[in-house]
mmCIF file of C-alpha atoms in Angstrom:
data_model
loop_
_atom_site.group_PDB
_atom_site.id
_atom_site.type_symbol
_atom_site.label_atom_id
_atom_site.label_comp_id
_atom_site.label_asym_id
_atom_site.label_seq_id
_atom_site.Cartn_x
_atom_site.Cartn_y
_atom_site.Cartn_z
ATOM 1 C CA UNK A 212 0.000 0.000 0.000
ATOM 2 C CA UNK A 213 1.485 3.566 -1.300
ATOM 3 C CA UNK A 214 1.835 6.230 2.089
ATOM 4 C CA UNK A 215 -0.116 8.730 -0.534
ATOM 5 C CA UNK A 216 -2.368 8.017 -3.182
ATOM 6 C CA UNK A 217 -3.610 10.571 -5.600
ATOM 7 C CA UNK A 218 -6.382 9.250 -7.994
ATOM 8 C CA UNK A 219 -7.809 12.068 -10.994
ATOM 9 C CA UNK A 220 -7.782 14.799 -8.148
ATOM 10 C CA UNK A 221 -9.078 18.138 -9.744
ATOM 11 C CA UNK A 222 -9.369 21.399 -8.116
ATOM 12 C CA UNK A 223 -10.785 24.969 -9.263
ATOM 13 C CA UNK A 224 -12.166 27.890 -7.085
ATOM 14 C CA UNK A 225 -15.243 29.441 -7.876
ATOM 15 C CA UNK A 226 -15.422 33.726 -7.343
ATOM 16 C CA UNK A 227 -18.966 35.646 -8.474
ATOM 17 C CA UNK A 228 -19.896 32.970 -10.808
ATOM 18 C CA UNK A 229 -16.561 32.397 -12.673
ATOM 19 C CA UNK A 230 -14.503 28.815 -12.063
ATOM 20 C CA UNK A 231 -11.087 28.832 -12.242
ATOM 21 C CA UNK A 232 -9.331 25.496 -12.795
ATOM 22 C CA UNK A 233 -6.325 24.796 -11.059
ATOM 23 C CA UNK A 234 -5.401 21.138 -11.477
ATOM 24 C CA UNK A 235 -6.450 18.901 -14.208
ATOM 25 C CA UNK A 236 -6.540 14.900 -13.350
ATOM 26 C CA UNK A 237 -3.934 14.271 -10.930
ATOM 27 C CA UNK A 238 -2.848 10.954 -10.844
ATOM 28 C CA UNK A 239 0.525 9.580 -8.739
ATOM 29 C CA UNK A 240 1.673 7.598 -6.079
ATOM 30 C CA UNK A 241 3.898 8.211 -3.229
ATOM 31 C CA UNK A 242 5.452 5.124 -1.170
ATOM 32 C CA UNK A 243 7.124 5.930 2.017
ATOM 33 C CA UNK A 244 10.730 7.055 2.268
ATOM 34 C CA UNK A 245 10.584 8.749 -0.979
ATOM 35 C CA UNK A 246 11.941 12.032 -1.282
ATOM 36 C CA UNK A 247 9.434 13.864 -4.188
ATOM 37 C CA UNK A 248 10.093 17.021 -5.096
ATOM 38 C CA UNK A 249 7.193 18.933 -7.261
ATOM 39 C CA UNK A 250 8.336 21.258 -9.532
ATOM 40 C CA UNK A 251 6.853 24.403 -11.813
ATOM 41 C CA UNK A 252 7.060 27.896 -12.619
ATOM 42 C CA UNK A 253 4.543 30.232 -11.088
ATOM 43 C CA UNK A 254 0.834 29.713 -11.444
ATOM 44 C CA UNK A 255 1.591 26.257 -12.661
ATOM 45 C CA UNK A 256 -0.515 24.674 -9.430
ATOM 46 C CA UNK A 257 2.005 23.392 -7.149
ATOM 47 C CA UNK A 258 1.452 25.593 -4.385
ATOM 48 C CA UNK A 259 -2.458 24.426 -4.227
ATOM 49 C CA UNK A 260 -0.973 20.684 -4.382
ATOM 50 C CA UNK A 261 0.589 20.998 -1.809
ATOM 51 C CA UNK A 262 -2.249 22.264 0.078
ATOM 52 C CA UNK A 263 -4.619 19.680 -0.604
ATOM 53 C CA UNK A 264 -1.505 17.155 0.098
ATOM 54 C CA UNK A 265 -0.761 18.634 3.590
ATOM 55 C CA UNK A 266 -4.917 18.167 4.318
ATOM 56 C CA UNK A 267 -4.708 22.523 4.661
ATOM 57 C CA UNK A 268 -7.124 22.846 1.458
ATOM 58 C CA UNK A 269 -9.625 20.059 -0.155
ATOM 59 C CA UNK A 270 -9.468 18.886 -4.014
ATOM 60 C CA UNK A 271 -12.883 19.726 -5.866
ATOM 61 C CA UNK A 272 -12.914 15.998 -7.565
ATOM 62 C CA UNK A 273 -10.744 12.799 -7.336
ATOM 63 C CA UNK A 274 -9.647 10.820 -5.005
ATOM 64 C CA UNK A 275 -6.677 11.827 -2.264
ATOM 65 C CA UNK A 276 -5.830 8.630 0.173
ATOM 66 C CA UNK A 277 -3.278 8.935 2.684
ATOM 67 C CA UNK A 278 -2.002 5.695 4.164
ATOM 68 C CA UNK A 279 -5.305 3.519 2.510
ATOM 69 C CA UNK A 280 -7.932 6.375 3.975
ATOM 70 C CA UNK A 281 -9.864 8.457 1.439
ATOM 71 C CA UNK A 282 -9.191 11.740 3.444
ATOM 72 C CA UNK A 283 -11.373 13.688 1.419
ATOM 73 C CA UNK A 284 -14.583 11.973 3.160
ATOM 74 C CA UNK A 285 -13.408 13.069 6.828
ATOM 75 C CA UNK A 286 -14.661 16.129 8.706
ATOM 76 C CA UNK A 287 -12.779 19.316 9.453
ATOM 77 C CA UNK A 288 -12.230 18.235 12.825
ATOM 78 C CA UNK A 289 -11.227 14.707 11.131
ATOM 79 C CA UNK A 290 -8.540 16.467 8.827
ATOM 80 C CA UNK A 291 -6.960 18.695 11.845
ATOM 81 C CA UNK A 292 -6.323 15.485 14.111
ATOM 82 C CA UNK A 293 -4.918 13.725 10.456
ATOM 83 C CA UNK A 294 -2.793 16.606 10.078
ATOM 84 C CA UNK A 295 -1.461 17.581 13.526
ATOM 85 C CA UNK A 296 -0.523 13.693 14.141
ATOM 86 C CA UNK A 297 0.816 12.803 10.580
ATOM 87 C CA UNK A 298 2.267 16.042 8.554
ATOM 88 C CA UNK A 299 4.868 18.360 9.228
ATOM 89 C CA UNK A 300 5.146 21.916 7.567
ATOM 90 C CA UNK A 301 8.281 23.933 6.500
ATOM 91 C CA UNK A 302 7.456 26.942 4.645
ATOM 92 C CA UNK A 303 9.850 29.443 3.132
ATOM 93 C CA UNK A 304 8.837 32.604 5.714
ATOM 94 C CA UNK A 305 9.970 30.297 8.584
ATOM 95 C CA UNK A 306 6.470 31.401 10.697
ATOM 96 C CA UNK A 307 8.355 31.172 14.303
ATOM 97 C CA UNK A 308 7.021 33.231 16.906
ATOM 98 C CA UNK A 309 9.390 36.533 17.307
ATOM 99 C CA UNK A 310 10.315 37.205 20.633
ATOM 100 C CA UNK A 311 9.924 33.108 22.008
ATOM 101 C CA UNK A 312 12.635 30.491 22.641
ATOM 102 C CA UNK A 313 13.727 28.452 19.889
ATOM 103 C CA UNK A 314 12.771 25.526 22.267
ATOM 104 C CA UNK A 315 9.560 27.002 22.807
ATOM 105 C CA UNK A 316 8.760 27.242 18.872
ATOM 106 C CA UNK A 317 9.859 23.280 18.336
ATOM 107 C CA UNK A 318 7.794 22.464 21.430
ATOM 108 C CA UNK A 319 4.425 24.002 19.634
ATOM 109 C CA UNK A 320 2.758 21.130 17.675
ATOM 110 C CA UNK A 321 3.125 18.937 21.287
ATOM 111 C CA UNK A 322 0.749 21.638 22.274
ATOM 112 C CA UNK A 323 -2.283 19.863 20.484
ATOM 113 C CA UNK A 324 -1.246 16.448 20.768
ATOM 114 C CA UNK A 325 -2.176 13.798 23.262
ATOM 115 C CA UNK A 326 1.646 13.402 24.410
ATOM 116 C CA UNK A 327 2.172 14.073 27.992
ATOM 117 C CA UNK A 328 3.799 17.184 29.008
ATOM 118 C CA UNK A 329 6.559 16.279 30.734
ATOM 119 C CA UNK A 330 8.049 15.025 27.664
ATOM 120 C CA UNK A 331 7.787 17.805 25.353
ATOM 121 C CA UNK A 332 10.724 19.415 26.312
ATOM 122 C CA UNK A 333 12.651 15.860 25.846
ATOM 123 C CA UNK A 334 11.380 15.523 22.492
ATOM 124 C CA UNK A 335 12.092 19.293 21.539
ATOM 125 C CA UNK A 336 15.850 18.595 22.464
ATOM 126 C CA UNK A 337 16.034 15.558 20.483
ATOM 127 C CA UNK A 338 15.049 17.670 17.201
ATOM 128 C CA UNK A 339 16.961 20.039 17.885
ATOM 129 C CA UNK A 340 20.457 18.042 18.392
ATOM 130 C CA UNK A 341 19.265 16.639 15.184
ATOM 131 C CA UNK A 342 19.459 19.885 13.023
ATOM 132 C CA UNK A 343 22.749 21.180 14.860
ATOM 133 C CA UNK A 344 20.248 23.867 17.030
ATOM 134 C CA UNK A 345 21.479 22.219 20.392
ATOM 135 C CA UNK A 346 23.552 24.612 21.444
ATOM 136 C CA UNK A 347 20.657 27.432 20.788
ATOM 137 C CA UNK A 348 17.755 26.512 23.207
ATOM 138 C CA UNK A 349 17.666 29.648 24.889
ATOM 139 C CA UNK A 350 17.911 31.514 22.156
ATOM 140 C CA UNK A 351 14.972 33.722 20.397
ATOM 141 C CA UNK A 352 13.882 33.434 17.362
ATOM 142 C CA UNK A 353 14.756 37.045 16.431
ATOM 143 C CA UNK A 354 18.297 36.208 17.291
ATOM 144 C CA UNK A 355 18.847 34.043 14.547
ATOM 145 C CA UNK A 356 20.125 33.544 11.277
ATOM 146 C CA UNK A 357 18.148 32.921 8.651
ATOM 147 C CA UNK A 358 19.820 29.577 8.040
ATOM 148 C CA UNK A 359 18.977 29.079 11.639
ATOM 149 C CA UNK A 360 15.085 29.709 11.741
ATOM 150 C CA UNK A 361 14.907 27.509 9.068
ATOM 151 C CA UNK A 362 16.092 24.487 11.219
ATOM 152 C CA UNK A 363 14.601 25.553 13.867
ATOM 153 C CA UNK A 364 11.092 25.223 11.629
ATOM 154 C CA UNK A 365 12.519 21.784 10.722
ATOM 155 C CA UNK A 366 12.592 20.751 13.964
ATOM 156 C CA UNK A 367 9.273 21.544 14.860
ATOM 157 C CA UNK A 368 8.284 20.172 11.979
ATOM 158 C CA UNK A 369 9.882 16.967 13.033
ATOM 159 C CA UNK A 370 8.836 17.297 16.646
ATOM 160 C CA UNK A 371 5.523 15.134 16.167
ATOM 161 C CA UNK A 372 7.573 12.127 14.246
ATOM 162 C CA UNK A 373 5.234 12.936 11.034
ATOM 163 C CA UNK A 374 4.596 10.375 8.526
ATOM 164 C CA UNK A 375 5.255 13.085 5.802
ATOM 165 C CA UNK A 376 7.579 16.245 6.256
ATOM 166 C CA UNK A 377 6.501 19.191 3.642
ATOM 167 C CA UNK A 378 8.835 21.860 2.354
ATOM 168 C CA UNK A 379 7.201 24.359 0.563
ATOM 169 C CA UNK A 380 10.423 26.720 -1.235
ATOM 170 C CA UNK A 381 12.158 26.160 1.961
ATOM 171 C CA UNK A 382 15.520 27.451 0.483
ATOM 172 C CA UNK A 383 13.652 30.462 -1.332
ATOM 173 C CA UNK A 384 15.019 32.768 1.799
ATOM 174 C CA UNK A 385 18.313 31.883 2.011
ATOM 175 C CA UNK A 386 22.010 32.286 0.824
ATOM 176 C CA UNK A 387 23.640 29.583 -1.164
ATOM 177 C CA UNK A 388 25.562 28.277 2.016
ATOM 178 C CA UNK A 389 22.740 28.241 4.457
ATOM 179 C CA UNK A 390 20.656 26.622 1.310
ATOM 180 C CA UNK A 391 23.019 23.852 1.003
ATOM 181 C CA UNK A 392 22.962 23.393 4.562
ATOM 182 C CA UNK A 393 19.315 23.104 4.457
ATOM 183 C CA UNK A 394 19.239 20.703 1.365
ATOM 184 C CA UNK A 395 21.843 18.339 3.008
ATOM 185 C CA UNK A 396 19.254 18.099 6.554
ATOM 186 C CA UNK A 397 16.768 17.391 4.426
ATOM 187 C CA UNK A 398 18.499 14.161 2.413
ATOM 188 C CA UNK A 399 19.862 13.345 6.093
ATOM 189 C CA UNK A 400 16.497 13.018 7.318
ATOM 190 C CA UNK A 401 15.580 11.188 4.049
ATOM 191 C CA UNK A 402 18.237 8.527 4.473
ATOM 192 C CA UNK A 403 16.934 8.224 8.156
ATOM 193 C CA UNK A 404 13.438 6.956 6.285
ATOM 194 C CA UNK A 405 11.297 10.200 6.785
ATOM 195 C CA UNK A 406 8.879 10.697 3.859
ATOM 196 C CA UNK A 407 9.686 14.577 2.139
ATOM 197 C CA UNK A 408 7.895 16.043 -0.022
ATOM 198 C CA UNK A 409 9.405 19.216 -1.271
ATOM 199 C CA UNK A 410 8.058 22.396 -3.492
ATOM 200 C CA UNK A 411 10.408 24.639 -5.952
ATOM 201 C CA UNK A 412 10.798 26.314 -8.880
ATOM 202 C CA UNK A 413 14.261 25.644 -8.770
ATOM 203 C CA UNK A 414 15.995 22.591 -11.074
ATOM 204 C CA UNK A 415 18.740 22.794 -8.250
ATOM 205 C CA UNK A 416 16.860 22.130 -5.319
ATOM 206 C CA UNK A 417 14.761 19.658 -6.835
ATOM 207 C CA UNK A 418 17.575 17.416 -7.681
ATOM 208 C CA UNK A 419 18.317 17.273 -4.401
ATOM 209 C CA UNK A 420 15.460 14.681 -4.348
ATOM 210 C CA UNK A 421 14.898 11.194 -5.517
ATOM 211 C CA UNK A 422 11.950 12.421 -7.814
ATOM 212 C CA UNK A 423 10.726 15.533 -9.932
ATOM 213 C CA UNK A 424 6.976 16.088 -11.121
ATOM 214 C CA UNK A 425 6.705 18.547 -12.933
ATOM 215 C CA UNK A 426 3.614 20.505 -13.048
ATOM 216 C CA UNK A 427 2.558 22.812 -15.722
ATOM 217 C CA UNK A 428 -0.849 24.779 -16.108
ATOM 218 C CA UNK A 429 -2.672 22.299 -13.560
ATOM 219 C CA UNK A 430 -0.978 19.259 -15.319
ATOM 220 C CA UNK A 431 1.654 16.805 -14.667
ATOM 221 C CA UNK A 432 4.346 17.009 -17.583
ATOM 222 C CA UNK A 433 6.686 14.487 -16.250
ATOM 223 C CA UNK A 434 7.308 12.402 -13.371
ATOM 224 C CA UNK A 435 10.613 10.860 -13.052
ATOM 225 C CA UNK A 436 13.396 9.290 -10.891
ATOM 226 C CA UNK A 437 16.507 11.893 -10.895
ATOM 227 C CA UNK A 438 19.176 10.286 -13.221
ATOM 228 C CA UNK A 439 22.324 12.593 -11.560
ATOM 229 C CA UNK A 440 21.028 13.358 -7.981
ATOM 230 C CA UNK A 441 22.734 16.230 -6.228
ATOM 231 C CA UNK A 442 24.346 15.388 -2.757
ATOM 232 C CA UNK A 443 24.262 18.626 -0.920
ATOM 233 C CA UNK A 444 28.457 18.620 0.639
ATOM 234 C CA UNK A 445 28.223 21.825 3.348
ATOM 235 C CA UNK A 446 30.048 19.998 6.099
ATOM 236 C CA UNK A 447 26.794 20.817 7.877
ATOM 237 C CA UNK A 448 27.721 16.698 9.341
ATOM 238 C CA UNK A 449 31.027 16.491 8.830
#
């Protein structure tokens, strides 16, 4: 059974009377520890995708099943527990709280989960050691590199052990360096068998992955294994 299913998923929005399609027969499958990037210049749908994928927006028609459940049958309320207890999110804006702990932003999905207290700060730690953030507990968000918020987002992305870790452009905000850095977590976490799914417009990035499809104008162009994969070399591990 494939971790994410995606069976002639459609989507448009409807404004005043006029429907917009967005995606056009969506069709793949996604077993678990792949590392899938989705690719396409703007306006080509991926963004919306990945919304529907990460349960934060519903398709219009098809069929979306996530570990052999057809998700788009389940409530709201359904959808949120799905989401909280099986996704992580890593956007390109980072969206830490300014002016709060980097421990207390990693600790913030525990918030909603059924894990006891006392071990959310033990599970925050663990994260963090993992992205090289150890050192920075204390620390506040706004006293960070940019680099730096974005593994501290990784880590509370992580923080839940999610089935599925999303990263929507999450190298759009940085320099080459702290880029790199962030690409080589990323295929460290892959080897460790986490699921990623990552968005970008850029051919770099994506070949960071195991897997490019390629969207254009709501459609998939191409969906294919990546022949000469890049192996992000920062010394982030070393």
């Amino acid at each position: 059974m494939s971790l994410i299913k995606l069976s002639s998923l459609s989507k448009q929005y409807e404004n005043e009377g006029v429907v917009t399609p967005v995606l056009h027969e969506i069709s793949f499958e996604i077993e678990k520890g792949d590392f899938v990037a989705i690719m396409g210049p703007s306006g080509s749908g991926k963004s919306t995708l990945m919304h529907i994928l990460g349960l934060l927006d519903r398709p219009t028609g098809g069929v979306y099943e996530l570990e052999g459940v057809d998700v788009t049958k389940l409530t709201d309320d359904e959808l949120a527990k799905t989401r909280n207890h099986k996704l992580g999110f890593v956007f390109q804006a980072f969206n830490l709280l300014p002016r709060t702990s980097v421990l207390e932003n990693t600790k913030l999905p525990l918030l909603y989960s059924d894990i006891s207290e006392k071990k959310h700060n033990e599970m925050a730690k663990k994260v963090l050691e993992e992205v090289g953030l150890g050192h920075r507990l204390d620390y506040l968000s706004n006293q960070l590199s940019g680099g730096e918020k974005q593994r501290v987002a990784i880590a509370r992305a992580l923080v839940n052990e999610p089935d599925v870790l999303f990263a929507d452009e999450p190298t759009g905000n940085l320099d080459s360096k702290s880029g790199g850095q962030i690409m080589e977590i990323l295929q460290h976490l892959n080897e460790e068998g986490n699921t990623i799914i990552l968005v970008t417009h850029e051919t770099y990035t994506a070949e960071h992955a195991k897997r490019i499809i390629q969207l254009k104008d709501g459609r998939i162009m191409s969906d294919k294994k990546v022949a000469e994969r890049k192996i992000a070399e920062n010394g982030f591990y070393k």
